PDB file of C-alpha atoms in Angstrom:
ATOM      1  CA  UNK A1481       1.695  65.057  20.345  1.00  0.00           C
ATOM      2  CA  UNK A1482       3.558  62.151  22.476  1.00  0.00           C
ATOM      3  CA  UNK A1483       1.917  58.793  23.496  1.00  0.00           C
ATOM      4  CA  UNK A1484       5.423  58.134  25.220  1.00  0.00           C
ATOM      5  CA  UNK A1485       7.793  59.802  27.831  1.00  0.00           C
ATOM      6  CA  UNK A1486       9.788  62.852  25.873  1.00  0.00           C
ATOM      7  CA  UNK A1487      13.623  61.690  26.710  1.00  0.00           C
ATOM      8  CA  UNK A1488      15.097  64.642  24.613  1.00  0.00           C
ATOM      9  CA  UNK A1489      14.772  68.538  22.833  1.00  0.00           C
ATOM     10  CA  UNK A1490      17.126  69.326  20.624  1.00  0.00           C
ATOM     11  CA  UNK A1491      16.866  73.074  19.579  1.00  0.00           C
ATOM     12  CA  UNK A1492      17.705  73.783  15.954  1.00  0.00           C
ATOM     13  CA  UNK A1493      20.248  76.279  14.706  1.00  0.00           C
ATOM     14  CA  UNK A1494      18.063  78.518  13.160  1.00  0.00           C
ATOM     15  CA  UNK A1495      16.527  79.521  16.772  1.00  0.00           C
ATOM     16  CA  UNK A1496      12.834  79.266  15.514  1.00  0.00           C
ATOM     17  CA  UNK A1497      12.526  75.540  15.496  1.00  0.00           C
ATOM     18  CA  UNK A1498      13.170  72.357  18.330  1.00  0.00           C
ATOM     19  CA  UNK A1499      12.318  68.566  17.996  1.00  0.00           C
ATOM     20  CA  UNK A1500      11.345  66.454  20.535  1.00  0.00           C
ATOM     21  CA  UNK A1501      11.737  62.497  20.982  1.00  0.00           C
ATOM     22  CA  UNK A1502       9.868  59.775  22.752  1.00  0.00           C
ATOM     23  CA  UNK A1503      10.783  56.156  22.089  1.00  0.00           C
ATOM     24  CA  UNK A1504       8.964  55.758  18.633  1.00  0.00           C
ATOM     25  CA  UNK A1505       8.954  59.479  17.571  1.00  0.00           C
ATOM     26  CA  UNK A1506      10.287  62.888  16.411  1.00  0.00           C
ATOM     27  CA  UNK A1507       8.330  65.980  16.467  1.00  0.00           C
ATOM     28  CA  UNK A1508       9.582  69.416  15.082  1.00  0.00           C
ATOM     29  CA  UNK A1509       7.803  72.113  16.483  1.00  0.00           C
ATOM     30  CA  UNK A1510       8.093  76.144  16.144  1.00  0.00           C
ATOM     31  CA  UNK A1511       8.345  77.926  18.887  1.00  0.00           C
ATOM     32  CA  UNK A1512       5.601  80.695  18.004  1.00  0.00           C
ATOM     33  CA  UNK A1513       3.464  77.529  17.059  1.00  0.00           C
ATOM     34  CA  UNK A1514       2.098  75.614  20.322  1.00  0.00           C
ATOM     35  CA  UNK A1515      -0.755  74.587  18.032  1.00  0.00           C
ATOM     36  CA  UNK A1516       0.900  72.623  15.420  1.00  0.00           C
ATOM     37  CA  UNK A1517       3.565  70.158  14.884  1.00  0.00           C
ATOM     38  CA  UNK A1518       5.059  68.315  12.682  1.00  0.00           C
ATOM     39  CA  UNK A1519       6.015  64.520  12.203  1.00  0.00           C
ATOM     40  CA  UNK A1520       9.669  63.546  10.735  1.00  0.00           C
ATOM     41  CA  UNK A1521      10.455  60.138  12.642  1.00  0.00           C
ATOM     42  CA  UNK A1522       7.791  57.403  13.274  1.00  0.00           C
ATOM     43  CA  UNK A1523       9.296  53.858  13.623  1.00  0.00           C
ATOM     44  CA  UNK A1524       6.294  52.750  15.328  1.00  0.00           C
ATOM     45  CA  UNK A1525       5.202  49.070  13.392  1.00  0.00           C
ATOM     46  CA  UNK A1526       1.912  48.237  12.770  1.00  0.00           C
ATOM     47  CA  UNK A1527       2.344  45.077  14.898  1.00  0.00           C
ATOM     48  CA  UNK A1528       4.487  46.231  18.142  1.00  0.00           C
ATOM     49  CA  UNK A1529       5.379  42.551  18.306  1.00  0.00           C
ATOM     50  CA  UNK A1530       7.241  43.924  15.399  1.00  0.00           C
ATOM     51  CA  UNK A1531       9.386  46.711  17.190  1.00  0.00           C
ATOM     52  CA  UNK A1532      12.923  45.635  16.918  1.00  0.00           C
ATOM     53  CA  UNK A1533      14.329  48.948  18.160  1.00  0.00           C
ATOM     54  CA  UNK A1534      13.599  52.100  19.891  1.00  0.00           C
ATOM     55  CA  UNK A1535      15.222  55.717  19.658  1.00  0.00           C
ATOM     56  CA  UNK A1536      17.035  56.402  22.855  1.00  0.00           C
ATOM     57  CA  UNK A1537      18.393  60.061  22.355  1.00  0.00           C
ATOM     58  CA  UNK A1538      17.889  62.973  19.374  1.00  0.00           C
ATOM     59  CA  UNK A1539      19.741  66.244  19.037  1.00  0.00           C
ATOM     60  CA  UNK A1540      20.295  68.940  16.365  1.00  0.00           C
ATOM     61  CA  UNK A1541      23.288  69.853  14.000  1.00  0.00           C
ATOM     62  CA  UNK A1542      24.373  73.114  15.908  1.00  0.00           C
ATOM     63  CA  UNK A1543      24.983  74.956  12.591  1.00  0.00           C
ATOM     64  CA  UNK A1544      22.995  73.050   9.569  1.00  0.00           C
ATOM     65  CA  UNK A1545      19.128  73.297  10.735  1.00  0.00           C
ATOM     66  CA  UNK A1546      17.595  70.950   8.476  1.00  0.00           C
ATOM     67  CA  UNK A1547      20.269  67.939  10.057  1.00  0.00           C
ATOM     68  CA  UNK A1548      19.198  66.090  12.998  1.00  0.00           C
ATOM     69  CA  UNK A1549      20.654  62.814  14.111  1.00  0.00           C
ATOM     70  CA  UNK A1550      19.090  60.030  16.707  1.00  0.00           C
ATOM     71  CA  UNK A1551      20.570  56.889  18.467  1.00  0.00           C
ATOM     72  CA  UNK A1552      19.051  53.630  18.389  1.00  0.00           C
ATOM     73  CA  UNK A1553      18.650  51.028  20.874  1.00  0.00           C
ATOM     74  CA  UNK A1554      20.561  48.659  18.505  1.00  0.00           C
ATOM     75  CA  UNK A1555      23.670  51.119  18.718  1.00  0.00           C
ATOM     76  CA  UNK A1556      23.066  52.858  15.472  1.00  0.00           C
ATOM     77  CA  UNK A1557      23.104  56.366  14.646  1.00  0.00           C
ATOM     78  CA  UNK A1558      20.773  57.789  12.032  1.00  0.00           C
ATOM     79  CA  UNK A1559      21.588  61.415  10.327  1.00  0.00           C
ATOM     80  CA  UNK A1560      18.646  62.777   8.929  1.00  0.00           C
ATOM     81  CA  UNK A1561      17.996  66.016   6.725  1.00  0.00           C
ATOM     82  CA  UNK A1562      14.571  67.486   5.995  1.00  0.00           C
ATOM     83  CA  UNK A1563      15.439  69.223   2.867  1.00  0.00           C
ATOM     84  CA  UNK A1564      15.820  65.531   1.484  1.00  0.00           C
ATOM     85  CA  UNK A1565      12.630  64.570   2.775  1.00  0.00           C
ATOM     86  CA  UNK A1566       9.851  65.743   5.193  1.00  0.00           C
ATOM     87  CA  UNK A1567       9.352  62.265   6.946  1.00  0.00           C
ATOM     88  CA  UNK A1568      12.877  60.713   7.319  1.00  0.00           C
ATOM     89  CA  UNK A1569      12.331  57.337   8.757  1.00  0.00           C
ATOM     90  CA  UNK A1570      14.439  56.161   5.910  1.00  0.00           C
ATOM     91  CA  UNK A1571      15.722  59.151   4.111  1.00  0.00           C
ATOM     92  CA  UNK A1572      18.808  58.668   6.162  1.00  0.00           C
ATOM     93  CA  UNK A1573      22.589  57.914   6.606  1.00  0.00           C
ATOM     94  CA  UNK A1574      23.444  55.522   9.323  1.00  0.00           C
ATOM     95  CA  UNK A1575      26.170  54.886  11.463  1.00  0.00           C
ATOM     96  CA  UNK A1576      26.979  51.757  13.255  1.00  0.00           C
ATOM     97  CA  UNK A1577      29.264  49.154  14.544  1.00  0.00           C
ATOM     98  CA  UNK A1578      28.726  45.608  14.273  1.00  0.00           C
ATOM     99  CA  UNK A1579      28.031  44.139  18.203  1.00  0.00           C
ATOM    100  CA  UNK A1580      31.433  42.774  19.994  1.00  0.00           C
ATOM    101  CA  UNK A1581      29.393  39.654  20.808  1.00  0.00           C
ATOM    102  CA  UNK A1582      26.067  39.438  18.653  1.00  0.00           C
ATOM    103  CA  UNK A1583      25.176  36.387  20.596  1.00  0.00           C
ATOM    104  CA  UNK A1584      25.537  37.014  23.888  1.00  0.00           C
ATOM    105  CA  UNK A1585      22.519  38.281  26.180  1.00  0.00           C
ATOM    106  CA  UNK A1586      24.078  41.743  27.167  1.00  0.00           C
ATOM    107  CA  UNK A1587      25.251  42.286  23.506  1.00  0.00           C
ATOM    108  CA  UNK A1588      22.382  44.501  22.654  1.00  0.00           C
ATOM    109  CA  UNK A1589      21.819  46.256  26.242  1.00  0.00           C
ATOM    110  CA  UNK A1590      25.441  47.516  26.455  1.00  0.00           C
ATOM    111  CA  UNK A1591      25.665  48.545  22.722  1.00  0.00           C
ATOM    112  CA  UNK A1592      22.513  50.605  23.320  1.00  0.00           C
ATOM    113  CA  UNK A1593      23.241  54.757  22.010  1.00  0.00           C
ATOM    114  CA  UNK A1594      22.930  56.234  25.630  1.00  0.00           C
ATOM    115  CA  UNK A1595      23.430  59.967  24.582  1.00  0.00           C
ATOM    116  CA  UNK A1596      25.012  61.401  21.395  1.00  0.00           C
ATOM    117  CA  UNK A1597      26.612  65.196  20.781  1.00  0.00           C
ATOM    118  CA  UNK A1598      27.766  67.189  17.793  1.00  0.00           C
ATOM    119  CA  UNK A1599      30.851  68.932  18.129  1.00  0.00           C
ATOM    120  CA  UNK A1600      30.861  72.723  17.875  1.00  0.00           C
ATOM    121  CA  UNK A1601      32.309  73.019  14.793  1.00  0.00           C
ATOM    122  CA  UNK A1602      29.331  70.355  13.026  1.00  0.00           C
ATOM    123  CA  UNK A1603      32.099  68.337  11.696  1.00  0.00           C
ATOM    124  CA  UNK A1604      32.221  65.217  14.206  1.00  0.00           C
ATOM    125  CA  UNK A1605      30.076  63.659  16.015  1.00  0.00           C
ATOM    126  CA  UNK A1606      30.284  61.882  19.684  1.00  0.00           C
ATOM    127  CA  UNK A1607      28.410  58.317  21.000  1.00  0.00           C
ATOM    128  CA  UNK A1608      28.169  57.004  24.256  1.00  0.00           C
ATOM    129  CA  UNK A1609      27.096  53.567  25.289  1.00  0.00           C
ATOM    130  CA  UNK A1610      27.645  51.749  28.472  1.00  0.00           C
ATOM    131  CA  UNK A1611      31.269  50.693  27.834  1.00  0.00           C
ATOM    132  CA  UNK A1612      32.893  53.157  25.153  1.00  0.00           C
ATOM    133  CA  UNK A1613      32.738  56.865  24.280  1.00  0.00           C
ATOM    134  CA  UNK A1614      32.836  56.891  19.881  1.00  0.00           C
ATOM    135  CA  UNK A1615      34.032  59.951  17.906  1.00  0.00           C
ATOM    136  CA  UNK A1616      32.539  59.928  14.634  1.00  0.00           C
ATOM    137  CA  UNK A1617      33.413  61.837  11.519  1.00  0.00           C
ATOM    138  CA  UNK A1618      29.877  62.900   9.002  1.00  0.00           C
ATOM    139  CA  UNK A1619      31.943  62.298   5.858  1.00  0.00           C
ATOM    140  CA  UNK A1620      32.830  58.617   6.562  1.00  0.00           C
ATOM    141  CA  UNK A1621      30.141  56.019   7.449  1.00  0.00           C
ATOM    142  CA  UNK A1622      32.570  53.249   7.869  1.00  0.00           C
ATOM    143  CA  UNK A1623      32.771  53.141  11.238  1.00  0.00           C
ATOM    144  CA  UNK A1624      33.536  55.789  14.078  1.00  0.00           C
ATOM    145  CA  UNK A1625      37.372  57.119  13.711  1.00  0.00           C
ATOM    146  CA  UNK A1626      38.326  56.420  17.283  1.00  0.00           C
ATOM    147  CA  UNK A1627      36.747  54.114  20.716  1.00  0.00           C
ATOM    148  CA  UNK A1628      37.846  55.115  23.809  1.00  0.00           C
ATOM    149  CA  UNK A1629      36.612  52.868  26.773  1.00  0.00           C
ATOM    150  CA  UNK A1630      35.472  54.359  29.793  1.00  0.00           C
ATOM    151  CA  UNK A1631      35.224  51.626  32.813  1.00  0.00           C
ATOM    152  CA  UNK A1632      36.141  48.483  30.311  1.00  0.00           C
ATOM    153  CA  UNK A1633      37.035  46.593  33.413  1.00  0.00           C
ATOM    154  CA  UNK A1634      33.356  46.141  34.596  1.00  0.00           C
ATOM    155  CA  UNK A1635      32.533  43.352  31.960  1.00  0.00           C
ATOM    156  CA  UNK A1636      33.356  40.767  34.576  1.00  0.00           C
ATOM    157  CA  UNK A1637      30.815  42.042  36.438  1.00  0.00           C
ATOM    158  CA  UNK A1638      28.004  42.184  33.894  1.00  0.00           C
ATOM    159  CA  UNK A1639      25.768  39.855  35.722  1.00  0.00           C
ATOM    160  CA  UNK A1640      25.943  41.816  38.423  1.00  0.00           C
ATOM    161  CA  UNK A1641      25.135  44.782  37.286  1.00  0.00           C
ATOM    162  CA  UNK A1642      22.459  43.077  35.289  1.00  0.00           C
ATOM    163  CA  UNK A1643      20.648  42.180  38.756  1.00  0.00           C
ATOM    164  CA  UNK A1644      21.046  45.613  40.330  1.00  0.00           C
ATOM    165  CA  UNK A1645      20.119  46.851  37.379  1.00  0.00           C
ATOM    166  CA  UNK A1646      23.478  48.953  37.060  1.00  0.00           C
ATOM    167  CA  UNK A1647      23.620  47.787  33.408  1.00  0.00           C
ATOM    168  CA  UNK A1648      20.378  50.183  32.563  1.00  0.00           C
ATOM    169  CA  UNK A1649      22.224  53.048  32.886  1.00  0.00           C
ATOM    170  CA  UNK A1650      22.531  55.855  31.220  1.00  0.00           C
ATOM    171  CA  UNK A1651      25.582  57.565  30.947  1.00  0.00           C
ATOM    172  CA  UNK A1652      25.471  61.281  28.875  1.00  0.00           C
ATOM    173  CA  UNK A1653      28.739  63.002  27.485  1.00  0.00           C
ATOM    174  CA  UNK A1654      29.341  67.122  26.931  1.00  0.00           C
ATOM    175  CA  UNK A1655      31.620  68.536  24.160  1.00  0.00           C
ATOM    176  CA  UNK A1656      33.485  71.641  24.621  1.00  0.00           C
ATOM    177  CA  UNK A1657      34.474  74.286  22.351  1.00  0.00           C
ATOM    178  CA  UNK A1658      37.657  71.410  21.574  1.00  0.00           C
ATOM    179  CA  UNK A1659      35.610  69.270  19.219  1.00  0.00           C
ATOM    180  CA  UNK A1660      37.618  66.703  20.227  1.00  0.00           C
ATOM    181  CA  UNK A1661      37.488  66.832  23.572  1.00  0.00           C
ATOM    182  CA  UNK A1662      34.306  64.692  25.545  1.00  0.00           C
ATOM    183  CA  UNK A1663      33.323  64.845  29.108  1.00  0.00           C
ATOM    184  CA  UNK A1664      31.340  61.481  30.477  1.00  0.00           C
ATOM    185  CA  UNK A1665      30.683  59.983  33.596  1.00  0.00           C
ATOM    186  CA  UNK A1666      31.213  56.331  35.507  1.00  0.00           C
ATOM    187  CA  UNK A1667      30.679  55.119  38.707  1.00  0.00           C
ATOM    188  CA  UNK A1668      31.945  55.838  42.371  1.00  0.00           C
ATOM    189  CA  UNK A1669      31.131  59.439  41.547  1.00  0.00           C
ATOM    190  CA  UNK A1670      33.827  59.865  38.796  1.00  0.00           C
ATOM    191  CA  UNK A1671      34.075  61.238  35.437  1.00  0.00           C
ATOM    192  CA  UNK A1672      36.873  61.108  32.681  1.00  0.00           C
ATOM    193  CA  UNK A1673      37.942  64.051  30.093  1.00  0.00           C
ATOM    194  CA  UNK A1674      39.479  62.306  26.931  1.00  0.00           C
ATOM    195  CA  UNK A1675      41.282  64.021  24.264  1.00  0.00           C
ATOM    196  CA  UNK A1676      40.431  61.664  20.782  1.00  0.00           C
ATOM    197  CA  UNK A1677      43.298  64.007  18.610  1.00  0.00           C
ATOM    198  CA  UNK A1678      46.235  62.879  21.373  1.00  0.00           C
ATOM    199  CA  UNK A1679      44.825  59.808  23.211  1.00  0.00           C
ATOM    200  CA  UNK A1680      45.213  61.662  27.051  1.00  0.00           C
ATOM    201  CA  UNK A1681      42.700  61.171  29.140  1.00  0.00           C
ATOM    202  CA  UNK A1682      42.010  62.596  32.881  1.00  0.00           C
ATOM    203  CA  UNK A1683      40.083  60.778  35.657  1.00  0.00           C
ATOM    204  CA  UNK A1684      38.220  62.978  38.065  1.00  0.00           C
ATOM    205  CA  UNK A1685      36.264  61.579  41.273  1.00  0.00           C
ATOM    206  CA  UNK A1686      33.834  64.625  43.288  1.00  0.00           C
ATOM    207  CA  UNK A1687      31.417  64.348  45.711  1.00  0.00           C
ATOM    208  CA  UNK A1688      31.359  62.977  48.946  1.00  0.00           C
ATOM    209  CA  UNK A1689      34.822  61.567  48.329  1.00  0.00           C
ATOM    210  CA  UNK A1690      35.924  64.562  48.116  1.00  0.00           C
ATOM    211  CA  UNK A1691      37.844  65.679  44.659  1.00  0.00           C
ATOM    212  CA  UNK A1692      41.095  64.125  42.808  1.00  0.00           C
ATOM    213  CA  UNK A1693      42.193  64.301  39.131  1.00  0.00           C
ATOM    214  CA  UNK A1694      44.323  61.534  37.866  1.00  0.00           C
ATOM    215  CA  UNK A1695      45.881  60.784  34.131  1.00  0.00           C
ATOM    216  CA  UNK A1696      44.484  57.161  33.322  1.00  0.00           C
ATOM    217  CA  UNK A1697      41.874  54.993  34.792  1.00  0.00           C
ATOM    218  CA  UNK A1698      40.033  54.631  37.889  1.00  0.00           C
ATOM    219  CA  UNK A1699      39.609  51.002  38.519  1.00  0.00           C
ATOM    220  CA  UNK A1700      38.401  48.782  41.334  1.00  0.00           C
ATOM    221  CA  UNK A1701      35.906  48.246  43.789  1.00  0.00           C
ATOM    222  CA  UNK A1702      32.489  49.720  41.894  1.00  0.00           C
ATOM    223  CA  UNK A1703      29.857  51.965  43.924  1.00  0.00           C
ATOM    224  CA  UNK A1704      27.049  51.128  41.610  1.00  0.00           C
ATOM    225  CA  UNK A1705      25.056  53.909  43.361  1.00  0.00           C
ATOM    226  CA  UNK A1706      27.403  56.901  43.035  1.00  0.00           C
ATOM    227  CA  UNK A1707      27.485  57.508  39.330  1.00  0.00           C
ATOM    228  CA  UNK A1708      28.213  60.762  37.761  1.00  0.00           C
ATOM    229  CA  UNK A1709      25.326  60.668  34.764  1.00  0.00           C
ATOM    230  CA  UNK A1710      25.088  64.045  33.645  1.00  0.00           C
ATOM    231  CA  UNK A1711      27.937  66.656  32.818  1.00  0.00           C
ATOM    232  CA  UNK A1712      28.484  70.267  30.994  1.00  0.00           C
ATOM    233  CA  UNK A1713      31.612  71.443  30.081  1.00  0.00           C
ATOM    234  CA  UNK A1714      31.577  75.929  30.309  1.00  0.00           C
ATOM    235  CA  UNK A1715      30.490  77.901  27.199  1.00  0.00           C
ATOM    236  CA  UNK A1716      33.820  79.513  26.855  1.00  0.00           C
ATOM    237  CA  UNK A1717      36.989  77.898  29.383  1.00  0.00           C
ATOM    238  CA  UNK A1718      38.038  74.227  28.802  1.00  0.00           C
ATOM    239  CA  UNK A1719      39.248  73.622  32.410  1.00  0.00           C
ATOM    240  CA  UNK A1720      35.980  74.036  33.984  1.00  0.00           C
ATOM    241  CA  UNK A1721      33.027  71.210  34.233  1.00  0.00           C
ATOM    242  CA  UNK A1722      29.814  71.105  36.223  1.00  0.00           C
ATOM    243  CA  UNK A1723      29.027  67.872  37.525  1.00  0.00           C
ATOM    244  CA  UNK A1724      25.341  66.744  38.882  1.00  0.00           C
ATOM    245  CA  UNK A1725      26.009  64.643  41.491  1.00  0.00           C
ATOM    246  CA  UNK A1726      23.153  62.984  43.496  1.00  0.00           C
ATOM    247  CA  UNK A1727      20.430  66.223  44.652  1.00  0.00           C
ATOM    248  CA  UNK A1728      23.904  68.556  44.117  1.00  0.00           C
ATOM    249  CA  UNK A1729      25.942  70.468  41.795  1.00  0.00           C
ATOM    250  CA  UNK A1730      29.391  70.789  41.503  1.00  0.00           C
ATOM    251  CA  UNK A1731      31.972  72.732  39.635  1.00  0.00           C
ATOM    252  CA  UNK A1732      35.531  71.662  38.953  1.00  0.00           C
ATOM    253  CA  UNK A1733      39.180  72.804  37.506  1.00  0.00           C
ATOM    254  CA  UNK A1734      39.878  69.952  35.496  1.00  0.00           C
ATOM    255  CA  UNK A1735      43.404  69.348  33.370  1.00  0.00           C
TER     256      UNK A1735
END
């Protein structure tokens, strides 16, 4: 059913149904069904010299199973509901924010939607791209209703990371039970918990370090290979995260 690598499963509220989503498409599938599957995203151009964007990351509204949403290379957000229409390539509300810097050569790599999550509650909605973590809010298009940045002081170094190809990575986030509450991860093996109804914010740095928490930022020297890309906040107690780190797995008490 893909001609490209699958880069996410979303699994629909209704427990009978899942899509899956490669670069230029979104399947929905049935999970007594192997044998069939059906089409509701293909932004693949006749011409691919026409491609101007690819879908980066796709996940289901945990209570509404007919809404799905997708990021965009570009660093738009597309909300899509099958009720409206069985192929939604445009049947569709977007969400975006106009690039800090539409002409410079980063502009578009940085901006790109790295992983998105719906709060528990199906209400709000949370971004990630290289530099900020976005809360949005499904009632208002307008723009997201708060940007938090997460390691802000690495734009001097975007050539860098650009050559070590740092700048190609991709960060994911994890919402709690708190739909207001994110988990997401940085570099030097550390990871932030921000709070987008009150502002806080915790830094946490595991791993071979060892473990610290922190209120604020951790800024400095970068290890570009020690980056904390996936997280998972626990089903039911707010202070405790798993963190992948490298080939392990660890667990912390966070504030």
């Amino acid at each position: 059913a893909h001609a490209f690598h699958v880069h996410s499963i979303g699994l629909s509220s209704d427990g009978e149904t899942f899509i899956s989503a490669d670069d230029l498409r979104i399947h929905l599938w049935n999970l007594e069904v192997s044998s069939h599957v059906f089409n509701v995203v293909d932004i693949k151009p006749e011409n691919m010299e026409d491609l101007t964007e690819v879908i980066t990351v796709a996940d289901c509204h945990p209570l509404d199973c007919s809404v799905f949403a997708y990021g965009t290379s570009v660093g738009t957000v597309k909300v899509a509901d099958t009720r409206q229409s069985a192929i939604c390539d445009h049947h569709v509300t977007v969400f975006a924010t106009p690039p800090s810097d539409p002409g410079d050569f980063y502009s578009e790599i940085v901006s790109s939607v790295a992983d998105l999550k719906f709060s528990s509650d199906g209400r709000f909605f949370v971004t990630r791209d290289f530099f900020t973590v976005k809360l949005w809010d499904l009632r208002q298009q307008q723009g997201p209703i708060s940007t938090l940045p997460v390691h802000d002081h690495l734009r001097m170094s975007l050539r860098q990371m650009y050559d070590n190809s740092a700048i190609f990575d991709k960060f994911r986030c994890a919402m709690g039970r708190n739909p207001t509450r994110v988990l997401t991860g940085s570099y030097s093996g550390t990871f932030k918990s921000i709070d987008f109804s009150t502002g806080f914010e915790s830094c946490h740095r595991g791993g071979q370090k060892g473990f610290f928490s922190q209120g604020g930022g951790i800024d400095g020297g970068e290890d570009f290979l020690d980056k904390s890309l996936h997280l998972a906040w626990h089903p039911r107690r707010q202070d405790t995260v798993c963190m992948a780190h490298g080939s392990a797995v660890h667990i912390h008490k966070i504030l």
